[in-house]
Each structure stands twice: as C-alpha cells, then as structure tokens.
Tab-separated table of N, CA and C in Angstrom:
chain	number	residue	atom	x	y	z
A	1	MET	N	-12.016	38.997	-11.530
A	1	MET	CA	-11.751	37.681	-11.190
A	1	MET	C	-11.917	36.896	-12.309
A	2	ASP	N	-10.876	36.152	-12.966
A	2	ASP	CA	-11.150	35.382	-14.157
A	2	ASP	C	-11.756	33.894	-13.960
A	3	ARG	N	-12.146	33.342	-14.844
A	3	ARG	CA	-13.000	32.071	-14.896
A	3	ARG	C	-12.231	30.997	-13.908
A	4	PHE	N	-11.026	30.769	-14.145
A	4	PHE	CA	-10.323	29.776	-13.504
A	4	PHE	C	-10.361	30.157	-11.929
A	5	GLU	N	-10.066	31.434	-11.544
A	5	GLU	CA	-10.138	31.730	-10.295
A	5	GLU	C	-11.611	31.744	-9.421
A	6	MET	N	-12.594	32.045	-10.323
A	6	MET	CA	-13.791	32.096	-9.818
A	6	MET	C	-14.236	30.450	-9.655
A	7	PHE	N	-14.040	29.654	-10.584
A	7	PHE	CA	-14.333	28.332	-10.467
A	7	PHE	C	-13.675	27.656	-9.180
A	8	LEU	N	-12.324	27.873	-9.166
A	8	LEU	CA	-11.566	27.176	-7.978
A	8	LEU	C	-11.976	27.768	-6.693
A	9	SER	N	-12.311	29.121	-6.698
A	9	SER	CA	-12.717	29.757	-5.405
A	9	SER	C	-14.038	29.097	-4.977
A	10	ALA	N	-15.047	29.018	-5.792
A	10	ALA	CA	-16.270	28.481	-5.581
A	10	ALA	C	-16.208	27.232	-5.248
A	11	ILE	N	-15.473	26.133	-5.857
A	11	ILE	CA	-15.419	24.700	-5.586
A	11	ILE	C	-14.796	24.648	-4.160
A	12	ASN	N	-13.702	25.308	-3.866
A	12	ASN	CA	-12.988	25.220	-2.578
A	12	ASN	C	-13.889	25.700	-1.439
A	13	GLN	N	-14.730	26.782	-1.673
A	13	GLN	CA	-15.601	27.260	-0.710
A	13	GLN	C	-16.633	26.164	-0.315
A	14	ILE	N	-17.194	25.615	-1.370
A	14	ILE	CA	-18.261	24.567	-1.292
A	14	ILE	C	-17.687	23.417	-0.573
A	15	TYR	N	-16.621	23.086	-0.912
A	15	TYR	CA	-16.092	21.854	-0.299
A	15	TYR	C	-15.797	22.081	1.181
A	16	ARG	N	-15.121	23.088	1.550
A	16	ARG	CA	-14.952	23.624	2.940
A	16	ARG	C	-16.245	23.641	3.807
A	17	SER	N	-17.180	24.324	3.184
A	17	SER	CA	-18.545	24.373	3.831
A	17	SER	C	-18.925	22.887	4.096
A	18	ILE	N	-18.893	22.074	3.150
A	18	ILE	CA	-19.491	20.742	3.241
A	18	ILE	C	-18.979	20.095	4.309
A	19	GLN	N	-17.493	20.120	4.362
A	19	GLN	CA	-16.557	19.453	5.347
A	19	GLN	C	-17.008	20.027	6.609
A	20	GLN	N	-17.175	21.247	6.959
A	20	GLN	CA	-17.647	21.742	8.203
A	20	GLN	C	-18.953	21.347	8.747
A	21	ILE	N	-19.901	21.225	7.792
A	21	ILE	CA	-21.301	20.839	8.080
A	21	ILE	C	-21.152	19.325	8.502
A	22	LYS	N	-20.464	18.509	7.587
A	22	LYS	CA	-20.295	17.108	7.927
A	22	LYS	C	-19.641	16.880	9.342
A	23	SER	N	-18.562	17.671	9.623
A	23	SER	CA	-18.051	17.292	10.872
A	23	SER	C	-18.843	17.804	12.182
A	24	ALA	N	-19.353	18.947	11.845
A	24	ALA	CA	-20.352	19.407	12.947
A	24	ALA	C	-21.471	18.299	13.324
A	25	GLU	N	-22.108	17.827	12.295
A	25	GLU	CA	-23.266	17.066	12.435
A	25	GLU	C	-22.741	15.625	12.914
A	26	MET	N	-21.660	15.169	12.361
A	26	MET	CA	-21.116	13.857	12.880
A	26	MET	C	-20.567	13.902	14.452
A	27	HIS	N	-20.069	15.095	14.647
A	27	HIS	CA	-19.634	15.318	16.048
A	27	HIS	C	-20.796	15.023	17.005
A	28	VAL	N	-21.854	15.649	16.819
A	28	VAL	CA	-23.170	15.580	17.631
A	28	VAL	C	-23.383	14.014	17.808
A	29	LEU	N	-23.245	13.129	16.773
A	29	LEU	CA	-23.534	11.714	16.738
A	29	LEU	C	-22.412	10.951	17.516
A	30	GLY	N	-21.199	11.706	17.778
A	30	GLY	CA	-20.060	10.874	18.401
A	30	GLY	C	-19.104	10.290	17.294
A	31	LEU	N	-19.321	10.840	16.006
A	31	LEU	CA	-18.410	10.264	15.069
A	31	LEU	C	-17.690	11.408	14.363
A	32	LYS	N	-16.813	11.032	13.374
A	32	LYS	CA	-16.032	11.990	12.543
A	32	LYS	C	-16.783	12.223	11.337
A	33	GLY	N	-16.323	13.371	10.725
A	33	GLY	CA	-16.781	13.723	9.446
A	33	GLY	C	-16.412	12.807	8.373
A	34	SER	N	-15.251	12.058	8.585
A	34	SER	CA	-14.820	11.083	7.639
A	34	SER	C	-15.701	9.850	7.432
A	35	HIS	N	-16.579	9.489	8.615
A	35	HIS	CA	-17.253	8.503	8.643
A	35	HIS	C	-18.642	8.671	7.902
A	36	PHE	N	-18.925	9.782	7.561
A	36	PHE	CA	-20.275	10.240	7.075
A	36	PHE	C	-20.371	9.789	5.591
A	37	ILE	N	-19.354	9.678	4.770
A	37	ILE	CA	-19.529	9.053	3.346
A	37	ILE	C	-19.818	7.609	3.382
A	38	CYS	N	-19.112	7.040	4.089
A	38	CYS	CA	-19.113	5.479	4.224
A	38	CYS	C	-20.531	5.149	4.562
A	39	LEU	N	-21.016	5.726	5.685
A	39	LEU	CA	-22.315	5.365	6.247
A	39	LEU	C	-23.357	5.898	5.044
A	40	TYR	N	-23.174	7.046	4.374
A	40	TYR	CA	-24.094	7.218	3.471
A	40	TYR	C	-24.189	6.205	2.315
A	41	TYR	N	-23.125	5.777	1.817
A	41	TYR	CA	-23.166	4.815	0.799
A	41	TYR	C	-23.710	3.505	1.172
A	42	LEU	N	-23.376	2.952	2.474
A	42	LEU	CA	-23.773	1.802	2.919
A	42	LEU	C	-25.329	1.856	3.106
A	43	ASN	N	-25.692	3.121	3.579
A	43	ASN	CA	-27.304	3.224	3.623
A	43	ASN	C	-27.821	3.139	2.251
A	44	GLN	N	-27.215	3.430	1.199
A	44	GLN	CA	-27.834	3.423	-0.184
A	44	GLN	C	-27.898	2.008	-0.737
A	45	TYR	N	-27.002	1.071	-0.138
A	45	TYR	CA	-27.059	-0.392	-0.644
A	45	TYR	C	-27.255	-1.232	0.616
A	46	GLU	N	-28.528	-1.371	0.712
A	46	GLU	CA	-28.978	-2.217	1.684
A	46	GLU	C	-28.199	-3.898	1.812
A	47	GLU	N	-27.922	-4.101	0.637
A	47	GLU	CA	-27.364	-5.541	0.479
A	47	GLU	C	-25.891	-5.406	0.937
A	48	GLY	N	-25.281	-4.273	1.015
A	48	GLY	CA	-24.009	-4.047	1.467
A	48	GLY	C	-23.040	-3.887	0.481
A	49	LEU	N	-21.859	-3.520	0.637
A	49	LEU	CA	-20.637	-3.180	-0.236
A	49	LEU	C	-19.501	-3.877	0.434
A	50	THR	N	-18.676	-4.123	-0.634
A	50	THR	CA	-17.257	-4.641	-0.147
A	50	THR	C	-16.434	-3.495	0.171
A	51	HIS	N	-15.240	-3.857	0.748
A	51	HIS	CA	-14.326	-2.721	1.019
A	51	HIS	C	-13.886	-1.946	-0.198
A	52	SER	N	-13.637	-2.716	-1.336
A	52	SER	CA	-13.281	-2.128	-2.484
A	52	SER	C	-14.457	-1.138	-3.195
A	53	GLU	N	-15.459	-1.669	-2.962
A	53	GLU	CA	-16.712	-0.871	-3.637
A	53	GLU	C	-16.953	0.407	-2.883
A	54	ILE	N	-16.770	0.259	-1.621
A	54	ILE	CA	-16.752	1.542	-0.748
A	54	ILE	C	-15.676	2.641	-0.958
A	55	ALA	N	-14.471	2.007	-1.176
A	55	ALA	CA	-13.359	2.978	-1.591
A	55	ALA	C	-13.519	3.576	-2.757
A	56	GLN	N	-14.044	2.729	-3.912
A	56	GLN	CA	-14.346	3.375	-5.237
A	56	GLN	C	-15.513	4.495	-5.254
A	57	LYS	N	-16.537	4.173	-4.389
A	57	LYS	CA	-17.739	5.299	-4.523
A	57	LYS	C	-17.170	6.397	-3.749
A	58	CYS	N	-16.318	6.353	-2.518
A	58	CYS	CA	-15.926	7.505	-1.747
A	58	CYS	C	-14.798	8.134	-2.289
A	59	TYR	N	-14.037	7.593	-3.394
A	59	TYR	CA	-12.933	8.252	-3.889
A	59	TYR	C	-11.985	8.405	-2.954
A	60	LEU	N	-11.696	7.442	-2.051
A	60	LEU	CA	-10.539	7.276	-0.950
A	60	LEU	C	-9.947	6.096	-1.258
A	61	ASP	N	-8.602	6.114	-0.860
A	61	ASP	CA	-7.784	4.934	-0.862
A	61	ASP	C	-8.157	3.746	0.054
A	62	LYS	N	-7.880	2.701	-0.282
A	62	LYS	CA	-8.221	1.479	0.557
A	62	LYS	C	-7.838	1.554	2.034
A	63	ALA	N	-6.549	2.318	2.350
A	63	ALA	CA	-5.979	2.406	3.704
A	63	ALA	C	-6.880	3.093	4.481
A	64	ALA	N	-7.406	4.427	3.863
A	64	ALA	CA	-8.332	5.300	4.510
A	64	ALA	C	-9.583	4.710	4.861
A	65	ILE	N	-10.146	3.832	3.910
A	65	ILE	CA	-11.413	3.173	4.204
A	65	ILE	C	-11.169	2.118	5.194
A	66	SER	N	-10.287	1.399	5.215
A	66	SER	CA	-9.916	0.497	6.231
A	66	SER	C	-9.925	1.088	7.758
A	67	ARG	N	-9.309	2.143	7.837
A	67	ARG	CA	-9.397	2.944	9.045
A	67	ARG	C	-10.786	3.238	9.462
A	68	ILE	N	-11.495	3.820	8.619
A	68	ILE	CA	-12.843	4.271	8.881
A	68	ILE	C	-13.717	3.042	9.185
A	69	LEU	N	-13.597	2.007	8.402
A	69	LEU	CA	-14.585	1.003	8.625
A	69	LEU	C	-14.157	0.254	9.803
A	70	ASN	N	-12.977	0.275	10.278
A	70	ASN	CA	-12.634	-0.332	11.525
A	70	ASN	C	-13.166	0.589	12.801
A	71	GLN	N	-13.166	1.923	12.689
A	71	GLN	CA	-13.688	2.786	13.575
A	71	GLN	C	-15.281	2.532	13.636
A	72	LEU	N	-16.004	2.472	12.533
A	72	LEU	CA	-17.454	2.183	12.520
A	72	LEU	C	-17.725	0.883	12.980
A	73	GLU	N	-16.873	-0.253	12.729
A	73	GLU	CA	-17.194	-1.539	13.459
A	73	GLU	C	-16.914	-1.479	14.643
A	74	ALA	N	-15.985	-0.672	15.361
A	74	ALA	CA	-15.825	-0.655	16.892
A	74	ALA	C	-16.879	0.105	17.504
A	75	CYS	N	-17.660	0.991	16.775
A	75	CYS	CA	-18.709	1.665	17.644
A	75	CYS	C	-20.254	1.063	17.076
A	76	ASP	N	-20.031	-0.187	16.554
A	76	ASP	CA	-21.166	-0.905	16.243
A	76	ASP	C	-22.121	-0.326	15.195
A	77	CYS	N	-21.705	0.390	14.226
A	77	CYS	CA	-22.298	1.070	13.260
A	77	CYS	C	-22.551	0.119	11.903
A	78	ILE	N	-21.451	-0.729	11.900
A	78	ILE	CA	-21.415	-1.587	10.806
A	78	ILE	C	-21.059	-3.025	11.254
A	79	LYS	N	-21.246	-4.011	10.359
A	79	LYS	CA	-20.879	-5.292	10.605
A	79	LYS	C	-20.470	-6.049	9.181
A	80	MET	N	-19.615	-6.933	9.222
A	80	MET	CA	-19.239	-7.641	7.955
A	80	MET	C	-20.100	-8.978	7.966
A	81	LEU	N	-20.704	-9.162	6.812
A	81	LEU	CA	-21.503	-10.534	6.683
A	81	LEU	C	-20.385	-11.583	6.362
A	82	ASN	N	-20.869	-12.995	6.826
A	82	ASN	CA	-19.971	-13.957	6.561
A	82	ASN	C	-19.660	-14.219	4.923
A	83	HIS	N	-18.635	-14.554	4.590
A	83	HIS	CA	-18.255	-14.987	3.294
A	83	HIS	C	-17.469	-16.149	3.276
A	84	LYS	N	-17.583	-16.840	2.189
A	84	LYS	CA	-16.814	-18.162	1.924
A	84	LYS	C	-15.287	-17.984	1.950
A	85	ASP	N	-14.993	-16.639	1.428
A	85	ASP	CA	-13.548	-16.362	1.535
A	85	ASP	C	-13.359	-15.449	2.673
A	86	ASN	N	-12.363	-15.857	3.531
A	86	ASN	CA	-12.135	-15.348	4.848
A	86	ASN	C	-11.526	-13.879	4.737
A	87	ARG	N	-10.980	-13.532	3.646
A	87	ARG	CA	-10.405	-12.147	3.498
A	87	ARG	C	-11.554	-11.036	3.696
A	88	SER	N	-11.074	-10.180	4.668
A	88	SER	CA	-12.207	-9.262	4.997
A	88	SER	C	-12.559	-8.208	3.874
A	89	TYR	N	-11.589	-8.035	3.097
A	89	TYR	CA	-11.981	-7.002	1.942
A	89	TYR	C	-12.880	-7.441	0.838
A	90	ARG	N	-13.184	-8.984	0.846
A	90	ARG	CA	-14.272	-9.490	-0.090
A	90	ARG	C	-15.522	-9.603	0.696
A	91	LYS	N	-15.637	-9.291	1.870
A	91	LYS	CA	-16.829	-9.634	2.610
A	91	LYS	C	-17.883	-8.223	2.467
A	92	LYS	N	-19.035	-8.585	2.422
A	92	LYS	CA	-19.993	-7.431	2.263
A	92	LYS	C	-20.159	-6.774	3.611
A	93	ILE	N	-20.144	-5.443	3.676
A	93	ILE	CA	-20.387	-4.524	4.857
A	93	ILE	C	-21.683	-4.165	4.937
A	94	VAL	N	-22.443	-4.208	6.085
A	94	VAL	CA	-23.727	-3.550	6.135
A	94	VAL	C	-23.910	-2.718	7.368
A	95	LEU	N	-24.898	-1.970	7.376
A	95	LEU	CA	-25.246	-1.145	8.571
A	95	LEU	C	-25.874	-1.945	9.666
A	96	THR	N	-25.507	-1.754	10.896
A	96	THR	CA	-26.213	-2.333	11.953
A	96	THR	C	-27.649	-1.523	12.338
A	97	GLU	N	-28.335	-1.891	13.096
A	97	GLU	CA	-29.506	-0.945	13.572
A	97	GLU	C	-28.982	0.351	13.933
A	98	LYS	N	-28.012	0.435	14.905
A	98	LYS	CA	-27.470	1.817	15.131
A	98	LYS	C	-27.117	2.463	13.943
A	99	GLY	N	-26.283	1.951	13.038
A	99	GLY	CA	-25.864	2.529	11.860
A	99	GLY	C	-26.910	3.196	11.193
A	100	ARG	N	-27.983	2.231	10.938
A	100	ARG	CA	-29.240	2.728	10.109
A	100	ARG	C	-29.886	4.025	10.954
A	101	GLY	N	-29.915	3.843	12.216
A	101	GLY	CA	-30.589	5.043	12.898
A	101	GLY	C	-29.779	6.337	12.635
A	102	ILE	N	-28.485	6.294	12.740
A	102	ILE	CA	-27.479	7.202	12.442
A	102	ILE	C	-27.790	7.865	11.079
A	103	CYS	N	-28.016	6.944	10.086
A	103	CYS	CA	-28.128	7.492	8.613
A	103	CYS	C	-29.519	8.192	8.490
A	104	LYS	N	-30.450	7.631	9.278
A	104	LYS	CA	-31.754	8.388	9.328
A	104	LYS	C	-31.714	9.799	9.803
A	105	THR	N	-30.951	9.942	10.750
A	105	THR	CA	-30.589	11.348	11.325
A	105	THR	C	-29.792	12.100	10.252
A	106	ILE	N	-28.858	11.489	9.825
A	106	ILE	CA	-27.938	12.204	8.736
A	106	ILE	C	-28.821	12.623	7.417
A	107	THR	N	-29.543	11.471	6.950
A	107	THR	CA	-30.506	12.056	5.872
A	107	THR	C	-31.355	13.228	5.994
A	108	LYS	N	-31.882	13.165	7.150
A	108	LYS	CA	-32.682	14.227	7.596
A	108	LYS	C	-32.034	15.696	7.646
A	109	GLN	N	-30.712	15.494	8.114
A	109	GLN	CA	-30.026	16.843	8.249
A	109	GLN	C	-29.511	17.171	6.845
A	110	ILE	N	-29.187	16.235	5.911
A	110	ILE	CA	-28.821	16.580	4.662
A	110	ILE	C	-29.983	17.295	3.858
A	111	ASN	N	-31.139	16.657	3.959
A	111	ASN	CA	-32.214	17.172	3.265
A	111	ASN	C	-32.546	18.669	3.692
A	112	GLN	N	-32.276	18.832	4.963
A	112	GLN	CA	-32.440	20.286	5.359
A	112	GLN	C	-31.547	21.123	4.904
A	113	VAL	N	-30.386	20.827	4.735
A	113	VAL	CA	-29.281	21.625	4.229
A	113	VAL	C	-29.551	21.887	2.692
A	114	ILE	N	-29.915	20.890	1.886
A	114	ILE	CA	-30.187	20.934	0.465
A	114	ILE	C	-31.454	21.882	0.277
A	115	GLU	N	-32.286	21.816	1.101
A	115	GLU	CA	-33.568	22.779	0.942
A	115	GLU	C	-33.281	24.155	1.148
A	116	LYS	N	-32.254	24.266	1.993
A	116	LYS	CA	-31.800	25.759	2.352
A	116	LYS	C	-30.875	26.387	1.187
A	117	VAL	N	-30.230	25.407	0.532
A	117	VAL	CA	-29.317	25.837	-0.426
A	117	VAL	C	-30.097	25.980	-1.725
A	118	GLU	N	-31.090	25.087	-2.046
A	118	GLU	CA	-31.733	25.179	-3.314
A	118	GLU	C	-32.998	25.979	-3.467
A	119	LEU	N	-33.300	26.862	-2.427
A	119	LEU	CA	-34.522	27.533	-2.401
A	119	LEU	C	-34.842	28.400	-3.506
A	120	SER	N	-33.711	29.014	-4.122
A	120	SER	CA	-33.964	29.935	-5.193
A	120	SER	C	-33.676	29.502	-6.713
A	121	VAL	N	-33.651	28.109	-6.549
A	121	VAL	CA	-33.133	27.483	-7.945
A	121	VAL	C	-34.274	26.581	-8.329
A	122	SER	N	-34.728	26.827	-9.633
A	122	SER	CA	-35.739	25.904	-10.251
A	122	SER	C	-35.204	24.539	-10.585
A	123	ASP	N	-36.210	23.559	-10.860
A	123	ASP	CA	-35.891	22.206	-11.068
A	123	ASP	C	-34.930	22.140	-12.409
A	124	GLU	N	-35.534	23.060	-13.516
A	124	GLU	CA	-34.820	23.114	-14.599
A	124	GLU	C	-33.268	23.626	-14.606
A	125	GLU	N	-33.096	24.668	-13.833
A	125	GLU	CA	-31.862	25.250	-13.580
A	125	GLU	C	-30.868	24.242	-12.786
A	126	ARG	N	-31.507	23.547	-11.864
A	126	ARG	CA	-30.727	22.488	-11.079
A	126	ARG	C	-30.285	21.441	-11.861
A	127	GLU	N	-31.163	21.123	-12.669
A	127	GLU	CA	-30.791	19.870	-13.736
A	127	GLU	C	-29.620	20.261	-14.685
A	128	ILE	N	-29.693	21.666	-15.165
A	128	ILE	CA	-28.661	22.087	-15.978
A	128	ILE	C	-27.372	22.306	-15.257
A	129	PHE	N	-27.540	22.678	-14.016
A	129	PHE	CA	-26.147	22.947	-13.209
A	129	PHE	C	-25.630	21.516	-12.954
A	130	TYR	N	-26.308	20.648	-12.512
A	130	TYR	CA	-25.693	19.267	-12.220
A	130	TYR	C	-25.130	18.391	-13.592
A	131	ARG	N	-25.906	18.821	-14.550
A	131	ARG	CA	-25.351	18.301	-15.864
A	131	ARG	C	-23.916	18.780	-16.274
A	132	HIS	N	-23.921	20.146	-16.071
A	132	HIS	CA	-22.453	20.893	-16.396
A	132	HIS	C	-21.574	20.442	-15.516
A	133	LEU	N	-21.991	20.499	-14.153
A	133	LEU	CA	-20.858	20.050	-13.071
A	133	LEU	C	-20.336	18.705	-13.307
A	134	LEU	N	-21.253	17.725	-13.622
A	134	LEU	CA	-20.811	16.455	-13.837
A	134	LEU	C	-19.845	16.269	-15.235
A	135	GLU	N	-20.324	17.056	-16.160
A	135	GLU	CA	-19.398	17.128	-17.466
A	135	GLU	C	-18.092	17.640	-17.300
A	136	ILE	N	-18.007	18.750	-16.434
A	136	ILE	CA	-16.613	19.109	-15.921
A	136	ILE	C	-15.908	18.257	-15.233
A	137	ALA	N	-16.653	17.423	-14.393
A	137	ALA	CA	-16.035	16.301	-13.500
A	137	ALA	C	-15.367	15.244	-14.230
A	138	ASP	N	-16.199	14.975	-15.290
A	138	ASP	CA	-15.849	13.894	-16.240
A	138	ASP	C	-14.678	14.242	-17.129
A	139	LYS	N	-14.637	15.511	-17.533
A	139	LYS	CA	-13.504	15.898	-18.488
A	139	LYS	C	-12.180	16.056	-17.622
A	140	LEU	N	-12.309	16.511	-16.358
A	140	LEU	CA	-11.232	16.650	-15.485
A	140	LEU	C	-10.580	15.316	-15.173
A	141	LYS	N	-11.476	14.294	-14.935
A	141	LYS	CA	-10.996	12.883	-14.754
A	141	LYS	C	-10.313	12.396	-15.885
A	142	ILE	N	-10.838	12.766	-17.128
A	142	ILE	CA	-10.144	12.198	-18.356
A	142	ILE	C	-8.718	12.786	-18.510
A	143	ILE	N	-8.702	13.972	-18.076
A	143	ILE	CA	-7.326	14.702	-18.185
A	143	ILE	C	-6.390	14.236	-17.145
A	144	VAL	N	-6.744	14.009	-16.058
A	144	VAL	CA	-6.073	13.301	-14.925
A	144	VAL	C	-5.492	11.943	-15.406
A	145	ASN	N	-6.388	11.167	-15.820
A	145	ASN	CA	-5.950	9.864	-16.320
A	145	ASN	C	-5.011	9.789	-17.509
A	146	GLN	N	-4.981	10.816	-18.261
A	146	GLN	CA	-4.086	10.988	-19.363
A	146	GLN	C	-2.654	11.112	-18.872
C-alpha cells in the first residue's frame, strides 16, 4: 500500500466511524447525526453564534445549516436571540435548557470515545500527531483555494 492509499484509506475509515458513532448516539437522543456538530459548537460558545458563524465552523453550506437549525429549533434545542435586525441569519443562536442537557450527554459520550481511542498514545505523541494532521489540512486547503 503506498502513502496516498494508506492516508486516504485511514482518513475515510476514521470519517465513516465518526459518522456511525454520531448517528448512533444522536439517534438515542431522538436527533440526527447532522445535528451533532451544530450542538457541539453552540455548546462551546455560550453567548451564541450566528447562522454564518455556525456554517463556517461546521464547514457546511448555509442551506444545510438552515435545515439543521430549523430542525433543532422545532425540537426546542436552540433559540434565536432578539436582534435589532430582523433577518434571522444575523441573530445569535443559543442552546435552550434541553439543548444544554443534550450537549452534556454528548460531551460525556465524546470523552468516553476519545479515552478508548487514545489509551496507547502519550501526550507528546498526540501533540505531534495533531500538529502534523493540522498541517496537512492547512496545506490541502491552500491547494484547494488555488
């Protein structure tokens, strides 16, 4: 197996596994795997995020984010804060109490998965791995933008 095939195979396998874990865990909560990343970022920013900020952080297009946010609002996981500009995409979106509870559950599950994955990796090895992974991601993004 050459480097390209090994890299691509590993990345695809990791991505598929993460998708399956997200879907399974979110299904238990009555949500979809696609809701996960929005809830995660909203939980990281207590003051809320705008529609555009969420799209940027999640690397999803605004149409996909709109669908996800509408679904999350319908199940009372998020709410939009009042804003002087009535356009919904400028309003800050925050978690509701229900949304925060779901995030607490999700965070616990994420930490359990991370602990299982990182058992045999030292802190130094993990730091080196993530540094290189982010470097690859940054370089690929530059290539894509060219």
